[in-house]
Amino acid sequence: MPPIQLYGTPLSGHCHRVVLLLNMLNLPFEAKEAPASVRQTAEFQRLSPMAQIPVLVDGDLVLTDSNAILVYLAKRYAPGSHWLPEDAVQAAQVQQWLSKAAGEIRYGVASARMVVQFKAPEDYAASLAVAGRFLPHLEQHLSQHDFLATGQVTIADLACCSYVHTAPEGGISLGSFPAIRQWLARIAALPGYQPQPELPQPDGAQ
């Protein structure tokens, strides 16, 4: 069977979370660059009709949506593991944070970074407001927990960490959130961690 293929770009936090899990599960994969020009081609849109990244190809399976890909990889290659627990309560807690990754994180710190770094046509003031509500909530939670959903790292942590880590690239400082910074350091210390390429931080971020 050919190796897993992952279409994406190194600067995408959605792709980065998938790369982290692939690395941490020791799954060999072929990274295929899919910048905006590639995503507009008919060939790519046969894989991803909405022209979005990442796209995972595993044999005959073609899967989009980064959180769905994380669930698939955990279930397929690490069933019953700490990455996605079988326990009903723990599984629900993982899902809660996957939803925050797609909600408050996407429309907060991730949106701010997209505006600052890539001139995305999104509302920067709204993204700052979302981040301003969410980051104190995340800080409070992590002041009492090492990881988001359970006592061990799960796919929830990977889904949330990439864009939180790059918040300063969107002009949002993490300086007043020590528990968040410690959580990010715990994830960065895990075997298989791979940092994202760094982008310049605007004035005021750190």
PDB file of C-alpha atoms in Angstrom:
ATOM      1  CA  MET A   1       0.000   0.000   0.000  1.00  0.00           C
ATOM      2  CA  PRO A   2       1.368   3.456  -0.811  1.00  0.00           C
ATOM      3  CA  PRO A   3       2.253   5.719   2.097  1.00  0.00           C
ATOM      4  CA  ILE A   4      -0.245   8.154   3.540  1.00  0.00           C
ATOM      5  CA  GLN A   5      -0.323  11.420   1.633  1.00  0.00           C
ATOM      6  CA  LEU A   6      -1.032  14.754   3.288  1.00  0.00           C
ATOM      7  CA  TYR A   7      -1.853  17.757   1.137  1.00  0.00           C
ATOM      8  CA  GLY A   8      -1.263  21.074   2.840  1.00  0.00           C
ATOM      9  CA  THR A   9       1.178  23.885   3.571  1.00  0.00           C
ATOM     10  CA  PRO A  10       3.670  24.235   6.442  1.00  0.00           C
ATOM     11  CA  LEU A  11       2.181  27.543   7.608  1.00  0.00           C
ATOM     12  CA  SER A  12      -1.328  26.146   8.101  1.00  0.00           C
ATOM     13  CA  GLY A  13      -2.183  25.356  11.711  1.00  0.00           C
ATOM     14  CA  HIS A  14      -4.892  22.990  10.473  1.00  0.00           C
ATOM     15  CA  CYS A  15      -2.219  21.012   8.639  1.00  0.00           C
ATOM     16  CA  HIS A  16       0.267  21.297  11.486  1.00  0.00           C
ATOM     17  CA  ARG A  17      -2.039  19.509  13.932  1.00  0.00           C
ATOM     18  CA  VAL A  18      -2.271  16.546  11.536  1.00  0.00           C
ATOM     19  CA  VAL A  19       1.498  16.488  10.995  1.00  0.00           C
ATOM     20  CA  LEU A  20       1.982  16.356  14.767  1.00  0.00           C
ATOM     21  CA  LEU A  21      -0.220  13.297  15.165  1.00  0.00           C
ATOM     22  CA  LEU A  22       1.321  11.522  12.185  1.00  0.00           C
ATOM     23  CA  ASN A  23       4.764  12.115  13.690  1.00  0.00           C
ATOM     24  CA  MET A  24       3.726  11.108  17.195  1.00  0.00           C
ATOM     25  CA  LEU A  25       2.157   7.883  15.902  1.00  0.00           C
ATOM     26  CA  ASN A  26       5.329   7.195  13.884  1.00  0.00           C
ATOM     27  CA  LEU A  27       3.294   6.973  10.685  1.00  0.00           C
ATOM     28  CA  PRO A  28       5.338   7.573   7.522  1.00  0.00           C
ATOM     29  CA  PHE A  29       3.654   9.972   5.135  1.00  0.00           C
ATOM     30  CA  GLU A  30       4.314  11.950   2.004  1.00  0.00           C
ATOM     31  CA  ALA A  31       3.801  15.697   2.397  1.00  0.00           C
ATOM     32  CA  LYS A  32       2.401  17.230  -0.773  1.00  0.00           C
ATOM     33  CA  GLU A  33       2.496  21.020  -1.079  1.00  0.00           C
ATOM     34  CA  ALA A  34      -0.901  22.506  -1.844  1.00  0.00           C
ATOM     35  CA  PRO A  35      -0.599  26.297  -1.995  1.00  0.00           C
ATOM     36  CA  ALA A  36      -3.506  28.443  -3.148  1.00  0.00           C
ATOM     37  CA  SER A  37      -2.649  27.953  -6.821  1.00  0.00           C
ATOM     38  CA  VAL A  38      -2.858  24.168  -6.485  1.00  0.00           C
ATOM     39  CA  ARG A  39      -6.086  24.348  -4.497  1.00  0.00           C
ATOM     40  CA  GLN A  40      -7.817  26.102  -7.391  1.00  0.00           C
ATOM     41  CA  THR A  41      -7.138  23.269  -9.833  1.00  0.00           C
ATOM     42  CA  ALA A  42      -9.821  20.810 -10.863  1.00  0.00           C
ATOM     43  CA  GLU A  43      -7.498  17.939  -9.919  1.00  0.00           C
ATOM     44  CA  PHE A  44      -7.216  19.118  -6.313  1.00  0.00           C
ATOM     45  CA  GLN A  45     -10.908  19.896  -6.035  1.00  0.00           C
ATOM     46  CA  ARG A  46     -11.705  16.312  -6.936  1.00  0.00           C
ATOM     47  CA  LEU A  47     -10.027  15.500  -3.607  1.00  0.00           C
ATOM     48  CA  SER A  48     -11.352  18.521  -1.723  1.00  0.00           C
ATOM     49  CA  PRO A  49     -14.500  19.983  -3.339  1.00  0.00           C
ATOM     50  CA  MET A  50     -14.323  23.061  -1.084  1.00  0.00           C
ATOM     51  CA  ALA A  51     -10.649  23.577  -2.049  1.00  0.00           C
ATOM     52  CA  GLN A  52      -9.591  23.343   1.591  1.00  0.00           C
ATOM     53  CA  ILE A  53      -6.532  21.854   3.281  1.00  0.00           C
ATOM     54  CA  PRO A  54      -5.506  19.533   4.779  1.00  0.00           C
ATOM     55  CA  VAL A  55      -6.461  16.511   2.712  1.00  0.00           C
ATOM     56  CA  LEU A  56      -5.407  13.047   3.857  1.00  0.00           C
ATOM     57  CA  VAL A  57      -5.200  10.195   1.369  1.00  0.00           C
ATOM     58  CA  ASP A  58      -4.796   6.749   2.939  1.00  0.00           C
ATOM     59  CA  GLY A  59      -5.225   4.036   0.365  1.00  0.00           C
ATOM     60  CA  ASP A  60      -8.700   4.483  -1.101  1.00  0.00           C
ATOM     61  CA  LEU A  61      -9.761   6.883   1.636  1.00  0.00           C
ATOM     62  CA  VAL A  62      -9.770  10.615   0.945  1.00  0.00           C
ATOM     63  CA  LEU A  63     -10.544  12.677   4.027  1.00  0.00           C
ATOM     64  CA  THR A  64     -10.844  16.418   4.594  1.00  0.00           C
ATOM     65  CA  ASP A  65     -11.293  18.480   7.772  1.00  0.00           C
ATOM     66  CA  SER A  66      -8.342  18.434  10.140  1.00  0.00           C
ATOM     67  CA  ASN A  67     -10.297  17.377  13.222  1.00  0.00           C
ATOM     68  CA  ALA A  68     -11.968  14.526  11.333  1.00  0.00           C
ATOM     69  CA  ILE A  69      -8.513  13.443  10.170  1.00  0.00           C
ATOM     70  CA  LEU A  70      -7.256  13.417  13.768  1.00  0.00           C
ATOM     71  CA  VAL A  71     -10.193  11.220  14.821  1.00  0.00           C
ATOM     72  CA  TYR A  72      -9.577   8.844  11.928  1.00  0.00           C
ATOM     73  CA  LEU A  73      -5.844   8.494  12.592  1.00  0.00           C
ATOM     74  CA  ALA A  74      -6.380   7.895  16.314  1.00  0.00           C
ATOM     75  CA  LYS A  75      -9.110   5.314  15.726  1.00  0.00           C
ATOM     76  CA  ARG A  76      -7.361   3.606  12.807  1.00  0.00           C
ATOM     77  CA  TYR A  77      -3.780   3.526  14.046  1.00  0.00           C
ATOM     78  CA  ALA A  78      -3.998   3.905  17.839  1.00  0.00           C
ATOM     79  CA  PRO A  79      -7.360   2.409  18.874  1.00  0.00           C
ATOM     80  CA  GLY A  80      -8.102   2.541  22.573  1.00  0.00           C
ATOM     81  CA  SER A  81      -5.104   4.768  23.257  1.00  0.00           C
ATOM     82  CA  HIS A  82      -4.823   8.007  25.210  1.00  0.00           C
ATOM     83  CA  TRP A  83      -5.115   9.955  21.961  1.00  0.00           C
ATOM     84  CA  LEU A  84      -8.874   9.339  21.789  1.00  0.00           C
ATOM     85  CA  PRO A  85     -10.128   7.457  24.858  1.00  0.00           C
ATOM     86  CA  GLU A  86     -12.957   4.932  24.690  1.00  0.00           C
ATOM     87  CA  ASP A  87     -14.422   6.147  27.981  1.00  0.00           C
ATOM     88  CA  ALA A  88     -17.625   8.065  27.250  1.00  0.00           C
ATOM     89  CA  VAL A  89     -16.891  11.041  29.476  1.00  0.00           C
ATOM     90  CA  GLN A  90     -13.299  11.412  28.313  1.00  0.00           C
ATOM     91  CA  ALA A  91     -14.326  11.060  24.660  1.00  0.00           C
ATOM     92  CA  ALA A  92     -16.915  13.795  25.184  1.00  0.00           C
ATOM     93  CA  GLN A  93     -14.301  16.016  26.803  1.00  0.00           C
ATOM     94  CA  VAL A  94     -12.057  15.540  23.773  1.00  0.00           C
ATOM     95  CA  GLN A  95     -14.960  16.503  21.513  1.00  0.00           C
ATOM     96  CA  GLN A  96     -15.609  19.660  23.535  1.00  0.00           C
ATOM     97  CA  TRP A  97     -12.101  20.883  22.786  1.00  0.00           C
ATOM     98  CA  LEU A  98     -12.242  19.828  19.137  1.00  0.00           C
ATOM     99  CA  SER A  99     -15.302  22.053  18.897  1.00  0.00           C
ATOM    100  CA  LYS A 100     -13.394  24.929  20.505  1.00  0.00           C
ATOM    101  CA  ALA A 101     -10.594  24.409  17.982  1.00  0.00           C
ATOM    102  CA  ALA A 102     -13.133  24.806  15.173  1.00  0.00           C
ATOM    103  CA  GLY A 103     -14.942  27.650  16.942  1.00  0.00           C
ATOM    104  CA  GLU A 104     -13.267  30.008  19.386  1.00  0.00           C
ATOM    105  CA  ILE A 105      -9.713  29.222  18.254  1.00  0.00           C
ATOM    106  CA  ARG A 106     -10.488  29.378  14.524  1.00  0.00           C
ATOM    107  CA  TYR A 107     -12.388  32.653  14.831  1.00  0.00           C
ATOM    108  CA  GLY A 108     -10.102  34.122  17.491  1.00  0.00           C
ATOM    109  CA  VAL A 109      -6.331  33.679  17.413  1.00  0.00           C
ATOM    110  CA  ALA A 110      -6.313  31.903  14.038  1.00  0.00           C
ATOM    111  CA  SER A 111      -8.406  34.585  12.352  1.00  0.00           C
ATOM    112  CA  ALA A 112      -6.218  37.350  13.762  1.00  0.00           C
ATOM    113  CA  ARG A 113      -3.098  35.630  12.375  1.00  0.00           C
ATOM    114  CA  MET A 114      -4.740  35.192   8.976  1.00  0.00           C
ATOM    115  CA  VAL A 115      -5.571  38.897   8.814  1.00  0.00           C
ATOM    116  CA  VAL A 116      -2.144  40.116   9.944  1.00  0.00           C
ATOM    117  CA  GLN A 117      -0.004  37.649   8.009  1.00  0.00           C
ATOM    118  CA  PHE A 118      -2.078  36.860   4.926  1.00  0.00           C
ATOM    119  CA  LYS A 119      -4.454  39.832   4.605  1.00  0.00           C
ATOM    120  CA  ALA A 120      -7.461  37.526   4.927  1.00  0.00           C
ATOM    121  CA  PRO A 121     -10.783  39.340   4.465  1.00  0.00           C
ATOM    122  CA  GLU A 122     -11.889  38.719   8.039  1.00  0.00           C
ATOM    123  CA  ASP A 123     -12.853  41.040  10.895  1.00  0.00           C
ATOM    124  CA  TYR A 124      -9.721  41.670  12.965  1.00  0.00           C
ATOM    125  CA  ALA A 125     -11.576  43.449  15.766  1.00  0.00           C
ATOM    126  CA  ALA A 126     -13.993  40.536  16.052  1.00  0.00           C
ATOM    127  CA  SER A 127     -11.117  38.050  16.192  1.00  0.00           C
ATOM    128  CA  LEU A 128      -9.482  40.018  19.008  1.00  0.00           C
ATOM    129  CA  ALA A 129     -12.781  40.017  20.896  1.00  0.00           C
ATOM    130  CA  VAL A 130     -13.175  36.247  20.538  1.00  0.00           C
ATOM    131  CA  ALA A 131      -9.567  35.661  21.636  1.00  0.00           C
ATOM    132  CA  GLY A 132     -10.026  38.065  24.527  1.00  0.00           C
ATOM    133  CA  ARG A 133     -12.856  35.932  25.885  1.00  0.00           C
ATOM    134  CA  PHE A 134     -11.328  32.546  25.121  1.00  0.00           C
ATOM    135  CA  LEU A 135      -7.712  32.859  26.246  1.00  0.00           C
ATOM    136  CA  PRO A 136      -8.581  33.667  29.903  1.00  0.00           C
ATOM    137  CA  HIS A 137     -10.904  30.648  29.896  1.00  0.00           C
ATOM    138  CA  LEU A 138      -8.103  28.474  28.497  1.00  0.00           C
ATOM    139  CA  GLU A 139      -5.643  29.891  31.032  1.00  0.00           C
ATOM    140  CA  GLN A 140      -7.957  29.112  33.932  1.00  0.00           C
ATOM    141  CA  HIS A 141      -8.499  25.551  32.716  1.00  0.00           C
ATOM    142  CA  LEU A 142      -4.794  24.899  32.201  1.00  0.00           C
ATOM    143  CA  SER A 143      -3.910  26.344  35.581  1.00  0.00           C
ATOM    144  CA  GLN A 144      -5.605  23.227  36.982  1.00  0.00           C
ATOM    145  CA  HIS A 145      -4.843  20.638  34.249  1.00  0.00           C
ATOM    146  CA  ASP A 146      -1.689  19.563  32.414  1.00  0.00           C
ATOM    147  CA  PHE A 147      -3.667  18.767  29.266  1.00  0.00           C
ATOM    148  CA  LEU A 148      -7.040  19.810  27.934  1.00  0.00           C
ATOM    149  CA  ALA A 149      -9.342  16.789  28.042  1.00  0.00           C
ATOM    150  CA  THR A 150      -7.747  14.135  30.257  1.00  0.00           C
ATOM    151  CA  GLY A 151      -4.638  13.593  32.356  1.00  0.00           C
ATOM    152  CA  GLN A 152      -2.696  12.677  29.201  1.00  0.00           C
ATOM    153  CA  VAL A 153      -2.205  14.339  25.845  1.00  0.00           C
ATOM    154  CA  THR A 154      -5.055  13.726  23.392  1.00  0.00           C
ATOM    155  CA  ILE A 155      -5.930  14.835  19.886  1.00  0.00           C
ATOM    156  CA  ALA A 156      -7.710  17.760  21.579  1.00  0.00           C
ATOM    157  CA  ASP A 157      -4.356  19.228  22.593  1.00  0.00           C
ATOM    158  CA  LEU A 158      -2.983  18.872  19.077  1.00  0.00           C
ATOM    159  CA  ALA A 159      -6.103  20.414  17.557  1.00  0.00           C
ATOM    160  CA  CYS A 160      -5.817  23.469  19.789  1.00  0.00           C
ATOM    161  CA  CYS A 161      -2.093  24.074  20.225  1.00  0.00           C
ATOM    162  CA  SER A 162      -0.950  25.168  16.767  1.00  0.00           C
ATOM    163  CA  TYR A 163      -2.955  28.365  16.457  1.00  0.00           C
ATOM    164  CA  VAL A 164      -2.629  29.204  20.145  1.00  0.00           C
ATOM    165  CA  HIS A 165       1.160  28.891  19.799  1.00  0.00           C
ATOM    166  CA  THR A 166       1.167  31.292  16.838  1.00  0.00           C
ATOM    167  CA  ALA A 167      -1.185  33.825  18.470  1.00  0.00           C
ATOM    168  CA  PRO A 168       1.627  36.429  18.680  1.00  0.00           C
ATOM    169  CA  GLU A 169       1.882  36.313  14.876  1.00  0.00           C
ATOM    170  CA  GLY A 170      -1.616  37.772  14.871  1.00  0.00           C
ATOM    171  CA  GLY A 171      -0.735  40.487  17.366  1.00  0.00           C
ATOM    172  CA  ILE A 172      -2.077  38.639  20.425  1.00  0.00           C
ATOM    173  CA  SER A 173       0.412  38.338  23.255  1.00  0.00           C
ATOM    174  CA  LEU A 174       0.606  35.237  25.438  1.00  0.00           C
ATOM    175  CA  GLY A 175       2.745  37.077  27.984  1.00  0.00           C
ATOM    176  CA  SER A 176       0.036  37.182  30.643  1.00  0.00           C
ATOM    177  CA  PHE A 177      -0.923  33.514  30.251  1.00  0.00           C
ATOM    178  CA  PRO A 178       1.767  31.417  32.006  1.00  0.00           C
ATOM    179  CA  ALA A 179      -0.349  28.234  32.181  1.00  0.00           C
ATOM    180  CA  ILE A 180      -0.932  28.370  28.430  1.00  0.00           C
ATOM    181  CA  ARG A 181       2.777  28.826  27.785  1.00  0.00           C
ATOM    182  CA  GLN A 182       3.606  25.879  30.057  1.00  0.00           C
ATOM    183  CA  TRP A 183       1.042  23.718  28.236  1.00  0.00           C
ATOM    184  CA  LEU A 184       2.558  24.642  24.886  1.00  0.00           C
ATOM    185  CA  ALA A 185       5.996  23.733  26.255  1.00  0.00           C
ATOM    186  CA  ARG A 186       4.700  20.331  27.409  1.00  0.00           C
ATOM    187  CA  ILE A 187       3.421  19.611  23.917  1.00  0.00           C
ATOM    188  CA  ALA A 188       6.656  20.833  22.308  1.00  0.00           C
ATOM    189  CA  ALA A 189       8.584  18.393  24.530  1.00  0.00           C
ATOM    190  CA  LEU A 190       6.674  15.358  23.223  1.00  0.00           C
ATOM    191  CA  PRO A 191       8.549  12.927  20.936  1.00  0.00           C
ATOM    192  CA  GLY A 192       7.744  13.693  17.321  1.00  0.00           C
ATOM    193  CA  TYR A 193       6.925  17.361  17.873  1.00  0.00           C
ATOM    194  CA  GLN A 194       7.714  19.501  14.850  1.00  0.00           C
ATOM    195  CA  PRO A 195       7.537  23.291  15.091  1.00  0.00           C
ATOM    196  CA  GLN A 196       5.870  25.421  12.458  1.00  0.00           C
ATOM    197  CA  PRO A 197       7.900  27.914  10.437  1.00  0.00           C
ATOM    198  CA  GLU A 198       7.918  31.229  12.266  1.00  0.00           C
ATOM    199  CA  LEU A 199       6.423  34.407  10.873  1.00  0.00           C
ATOM    200  CA  PRO A 200       7.281  37.943  12.033  1.00  0.00           C
ATOM    201  CA  GLN A 201       5.347  39.217  15.027  1.00  0.00           C
ATOM    202  CA  PRO A 202       3.732  42.634  14.814  1.00  0.00           C
ATOM    203  CA  ASP A 203       4.609  45.258  17.400  1.00  0.00           C
ATOM    204  CA  GLY A 204       3.058  44.572  20.788  1.00  0.00           C
ATOM    205  CA  ALA A 205       2.945  40.784  20.516  1.00  0.00           C
ATOM    206  CA  GLN A 206       5.296  38.395  22.255  1.00  0.00           C
TER     207      GLN A 206
END
